[in-house]
């Protein structure tokens, strides 16, 4: 194990993959912790337990190096906020920058309502729905995705985090399965696909070759899904309810223009992420 790790670290450096990824994989697949890896104190251990065979572990790392498979897919898990979530190649790996969307929802000025409904449109792993469920303990959370693979993972994650009784999952297209919530929704939160189709092949191979196209492709200008959510949300949101999405750098001005033109929104604002990139748009239903 010691020698293999040394060789694999060298491989990672040569192929411009962060060496931390190997140690993260080892922590997930073996009974090794960050300190013993950093100090290499496991060198003298007689036995290291693995979740798989050693040849299988080597094969996983080969897939990382040769095929550029994201390490989270190899381990089958990722961390997001305080959750450890299951992931598979059918679902987008939730990104650290998306974590902030939950704080933005929490800090929004919300109408008082005892029976509040929140929706996560395009739930993927269920990450945002789970974050909303813990942030709004009295609310009912509704999570929609048109991908059956994603929904299956999202339901598993709700079970794993013991939040399954707080979230209802729906298979369908954006608001389509939620007609019973017309005029009742306190908050719509969504991280929809927003990459312009032409830009997809320029993304890192980890993303373009391995993450689901449905989760990435935002149409010609990247704004197809966002445009749809601008037009459709007013029918569902209560007065004072929030419309909150994640977007790509450079899309903010267009999104603000669409919301303004639609006419049912007020207090429209662009919010930056922790790297100071314009990442979110928040608006309130008039
Ligand atoms: C960028 S991913 C976001 C996943 C997750 N919310 C997150 O933040 O990690 C977009 C999600 O929208 C879903 N999606 C794409 N088109 C959709 C549609 N027309 N209706 C519902 N969901 C859709 C995809 O399957 C994918 O899970």
CSV table of C-alpha atoms in Angstrom, one decimal, residues 56-209:
chain,number,residue,atom,x,y,z
A,56,UNK,CA,-10.2,-3.1,-7.2
A,57,UNK,CA,-8.8,0.0,-5.5
A,58,UNK,CA,-5.9,0.2,-8.0
A,59,UNK,CA,-8.5,-0.1,-10.8
A,60,UNK,CA,-10.5,2.8,-9.4
A,61,UNK,CA,-7.4,5.0,-9.3
A,62,UNK,CA,-6.6,3.9,-12.9
A,63,UNK,CA,-10.1,5.2,-13.9
A,64,UNK,CA,-9.3,8.5,-12.2
A,65,UNK,CA,-6.0,8.9,-14.1
A,66,UNK,CA,-6.8,7.4,-17.5
A,67,UNK,CA,-10.5,8.1,-17.9
A,68,UNK,CA,-10.7,11.3,-15.8
A,69,UNK,CA,-13.7,9.9,-13.8
A,70,UNK,CA,-14.4,12.2,-10.9
A,71,UNK,CA,-13.1,10.8,-7.6
A,72,UNK,CA,-16.6,11.2,-6.0
A,73,UNK,CA,-18.1,8.8,-8.6
A,74,UNK,CA,-15.3,6.3,-7.8
A,75,UNK,CA,-16.0,6.4,-4.1
A,76,UNK,CA,-19.8,6.7,-4.7
A,77,UNK,CA,-20.1,9.6,-2.2
A,78,UNK,CA,-19.4,13.2,-1.7
A,79,UNK,CA,-19.7,15.7,1.1
A,80,UNK,CA,-21.9,18.8,0.9
A,81,UNK,CA,-22.6,21.1,3.8
A,82,UNK,CA,-22.8,18.8,6.8
A,83,UNK,CA,-24.1,15.8,4.7
A,84,UNK,CA,-22.3,12.8,3.3
A,85,UNK,CA,-24.3,12.1,0.1
A,86,UNK,CA,-24.5,9.2,-2.2
A,87,UNK,CA,-23.6,10.0,-5.9
A,88,UNK,CA,-23.5,8.0,-9.1
A,89,UNK,CA,-22.8,8.8,-12.7
A,90,UNK,CA,-26.5,9.5,-13.2
A,91,UNK,CA,-26.4,12.6,-11.0
A,92,UNK,CA,-24.4,15.9,-10.8
A,93,UNK,CA,-21.9,16.0,-8.0
A,94,UNK,CA,-23.1,18.9,-5.8
A,95,UNK,CA,-20.6,21.7,-5.8
A,96,UNK,CA,-19.2,23.6,-2.7
A,97,UNK,CA,-20.3,27.0,-4.3
A,98,UNK,CA,-23.9,25.8,-4.3
A,99,UNK,CA,-23.8,25.4,-0.4
A,100,UNK,CA,-24.4,29.2,0.0
A,101,UNK,CA,-27.8,29.0,-1.6
A,102,UNK,CA,-29.2,27.6,1.7
A,103,UNK,CA,-27.8,30.6,3.7
A,104,UNK,CA,-29.3,33.0,1.1
A,105,UNK,CA,-32.7,31.4,1.6
A,106,UNK,CA,-32.3,31.5,5.4
A,107,UNK,CA,-31.5,35.2,5.3
A,108,UNK,CA,-34.2,36.2,3.0
A,109,UNK,CA,-37.1,38.2,4.5
A,110,UNK,CA,-39.9,35.7,4.4
A,111,UNK,CA,-43.7,36.1,4.8
A,112,UNK,CA,-45.0,34.5,8.1
A,113,UNK,CA,-46.8,31.3,7.2
A,114,UNK,CA,-47.4,28.3,9.5
A,115,UNK,CA,-47.8,25.9,6.5
A,116,UNK,CA,-44.8,26.8,4.4
A,117,UNK,CA,-43.9,25.0,1.2
A,118,UNK,CA,-40.5,25.1,-0.4
A,119,UNK,CA,-39.5,23.6,-3.7
A,120,UNK,CA,-36.2,22.4,-5.1
A,121,UNK,CA,-36.5,22.2,-8.8
A,122,UNK,CA,-33.9,19.9,-10.4
A,123,UNK,CA,-32.9,18.3,-7.1
A,124,UNK,CA,-30.2,16.0,-8.4
A,125,UNK,CA,-28.7,14.3,-5.3
A,126,UNK,CA,-31.3,16.1,-3.2
A,127,UNK,CA,-28.7,18.3,-1.7
A,128,UNK,CA,-30.6,21.6,-1.8
A,129,UNK,CA,-33.8,19.9,-0.6
A,130,UNK,CA,-31.9,18.4,2.4
A,131,UNK,CA,-30.4,21.7,3.2
A,132,UNK,CA,-33.8,23.4,3.1
A,133,UNK,CA,-35.3,20.6,5.3
A,134,UNK,CA,-32.7,21.2,8.1
A,135,UNK,CA,-32.9,25.0,7.7
A,136,UNK,CA,-36.7,25.3,7.8
A,137,UNK,CA,-37.7,22.6,10.3
A,138,UNK,CA,-41.5,23.4,10.1
A,139,UNK,CA,-41.6,23.5,6.3
A,140,UNK,CA,-42.8,21.0,3.8
A,141,UNK,CA,-40.1,20.4,1.1
A,142,UNK,CA,-41.0,19.3,-2.5
A,143,UNK,CA,-38.2,18.1,-4.7
A,144,UNK,CA,-38.6,17.6,-8.5
A,145,UNK,CA,-36.3,16.1,-11.1
A,146,UNK,CA,-36.9,14.8,-14.6
A,147,UNK,CA,-34.1,12.2,-14.3
A,148,UNK,CA,-35.2,8.9,-12.7
A,149,UNK,CA,-31.6,8.1,-11.9
A,150,UNK,CA,-31.2,11.4,-10.0
A,151,UNK,CA,-34.5,10.9,-8.1
A,152,UNK,CA,-33.5,7.4,-7.0
A,153,UNK,CA,-30.3,8.8,-5.5
A,154,UNK,CA,-32.1,11.8,-4.0
A,155,UNK,CA,-34.5,9.4,-2.2
A,156,UNK,CA,-31.6,7.3,-0.9
A,157,UNK,CA,-29.9,10.4,0.4
A,158,UNK,CA,-33.1,11.5,2.2
A,159,UNK,CA,-33.2,8.1,3.9
A,160,UNK,CA,-29.4,8.2,4.8
A,161,UNK,CA,-29.8,11.7,6.4
A,162,UNK,CA,-33.1,10.6,8.1
A,163,UNK,CA,-35.0,13.5,6.4
A,164,UNK,CA,-37.2,11.3,4.2
A,165,UNK,CA,-40.4,12.3,6.1
A,166,UNK,CA,-39.7,16.0,5.4
A,167,UNK,CA,-39.3,15.8,1.6
A,168,UNK,CA,-41.8,14.7,-1.1
A,169,UNK,CA,-40.1,13.7,-4.3
A,170,UNK,CA,-41.7,14.1,-7.8
A,171,UNK,CA,-40.7,12.9,-11.2
A,172,UNK,CA,-41.4,15.5,-13.8
A,173,UNK,CA,-40.5,18.7,-15.5
A,174,UNK,CA,-40.0,21.7,-13.3
A,175,UNK,CA,-43.4,22.8,-11.8
A,176,UNK,CA,-45.4,20.3,-13.8
A,177,UNK,CA,-46.0,17.8,-10.9
A,178,UNK,CA,-46.7,20.6,-8.4
A,179,UNK,CA,-50.1,21.9,-9.6
A,180,UNK,CA,-51.5,21.4,-6.1
A,181,UNK,CA,-49.1,24.1,-4.9
A,182,UNK,CA,-50.3,26.9,-7.0
A,183,UNK,CA,-50.3,30.1,-4.9
A,184,UNK,CA,-48.9,28.3,-1.9
A,185,UNK,CA,-45.1,28.3,-2.3
A,186,UNK,CA,-42.9,30.3,0.1
A,187,UNK,CA,-39.7,29.7,-1.7
A,188,UNK,CA,-38.5,28.3,-5.1
A,189,UNK,CA,-34.8,27.3,-5.0
A,190,UNK,CA,-33.1,25.9,-8.1
A,191,UNK,CA,-29.7,25.1,-9.5
A,192,UNK,CA,-30.8,24.4,-13.0
A,193,UNK,CA,-28.6,23.5,-16.0
A,194,UNK,CA,-27.1,26.7,-17.2
A,195,UNK,CA,-24.1,26.0,-19.5
A,196,UNK,CA,-24.5,27.2,-23.1
A,197,UNK,CA,-24.6,24.1,-25.3
A,198,UNK,CA,-21.6,25.2,-27.3
A,199,UNK,CA,-19.5,25.6,-24.2
A,200,UNK,CA,-20.0,22.1,-23.0
A,201,UNK,CA,-17.1,20.5,-24.9
A,202,UNK,CA,-14.8,23.1,-23.4
A,203,UNK,CA,-15.5,21.9,-19.9
A,204,UNK,CA,-13.0,19.7,-18.0
A,205,UNK,CA,-13.3,16.0,-19.2
A,206,UNK,CA,-14.4,15.2,-15.6
A,207,UNK,CA,-17.5,17.2,-16.2
A,208,UNK,CA,-18.2,17.0,-19.9
A,209,UNK,CA,-17.5,13.2,-20.2
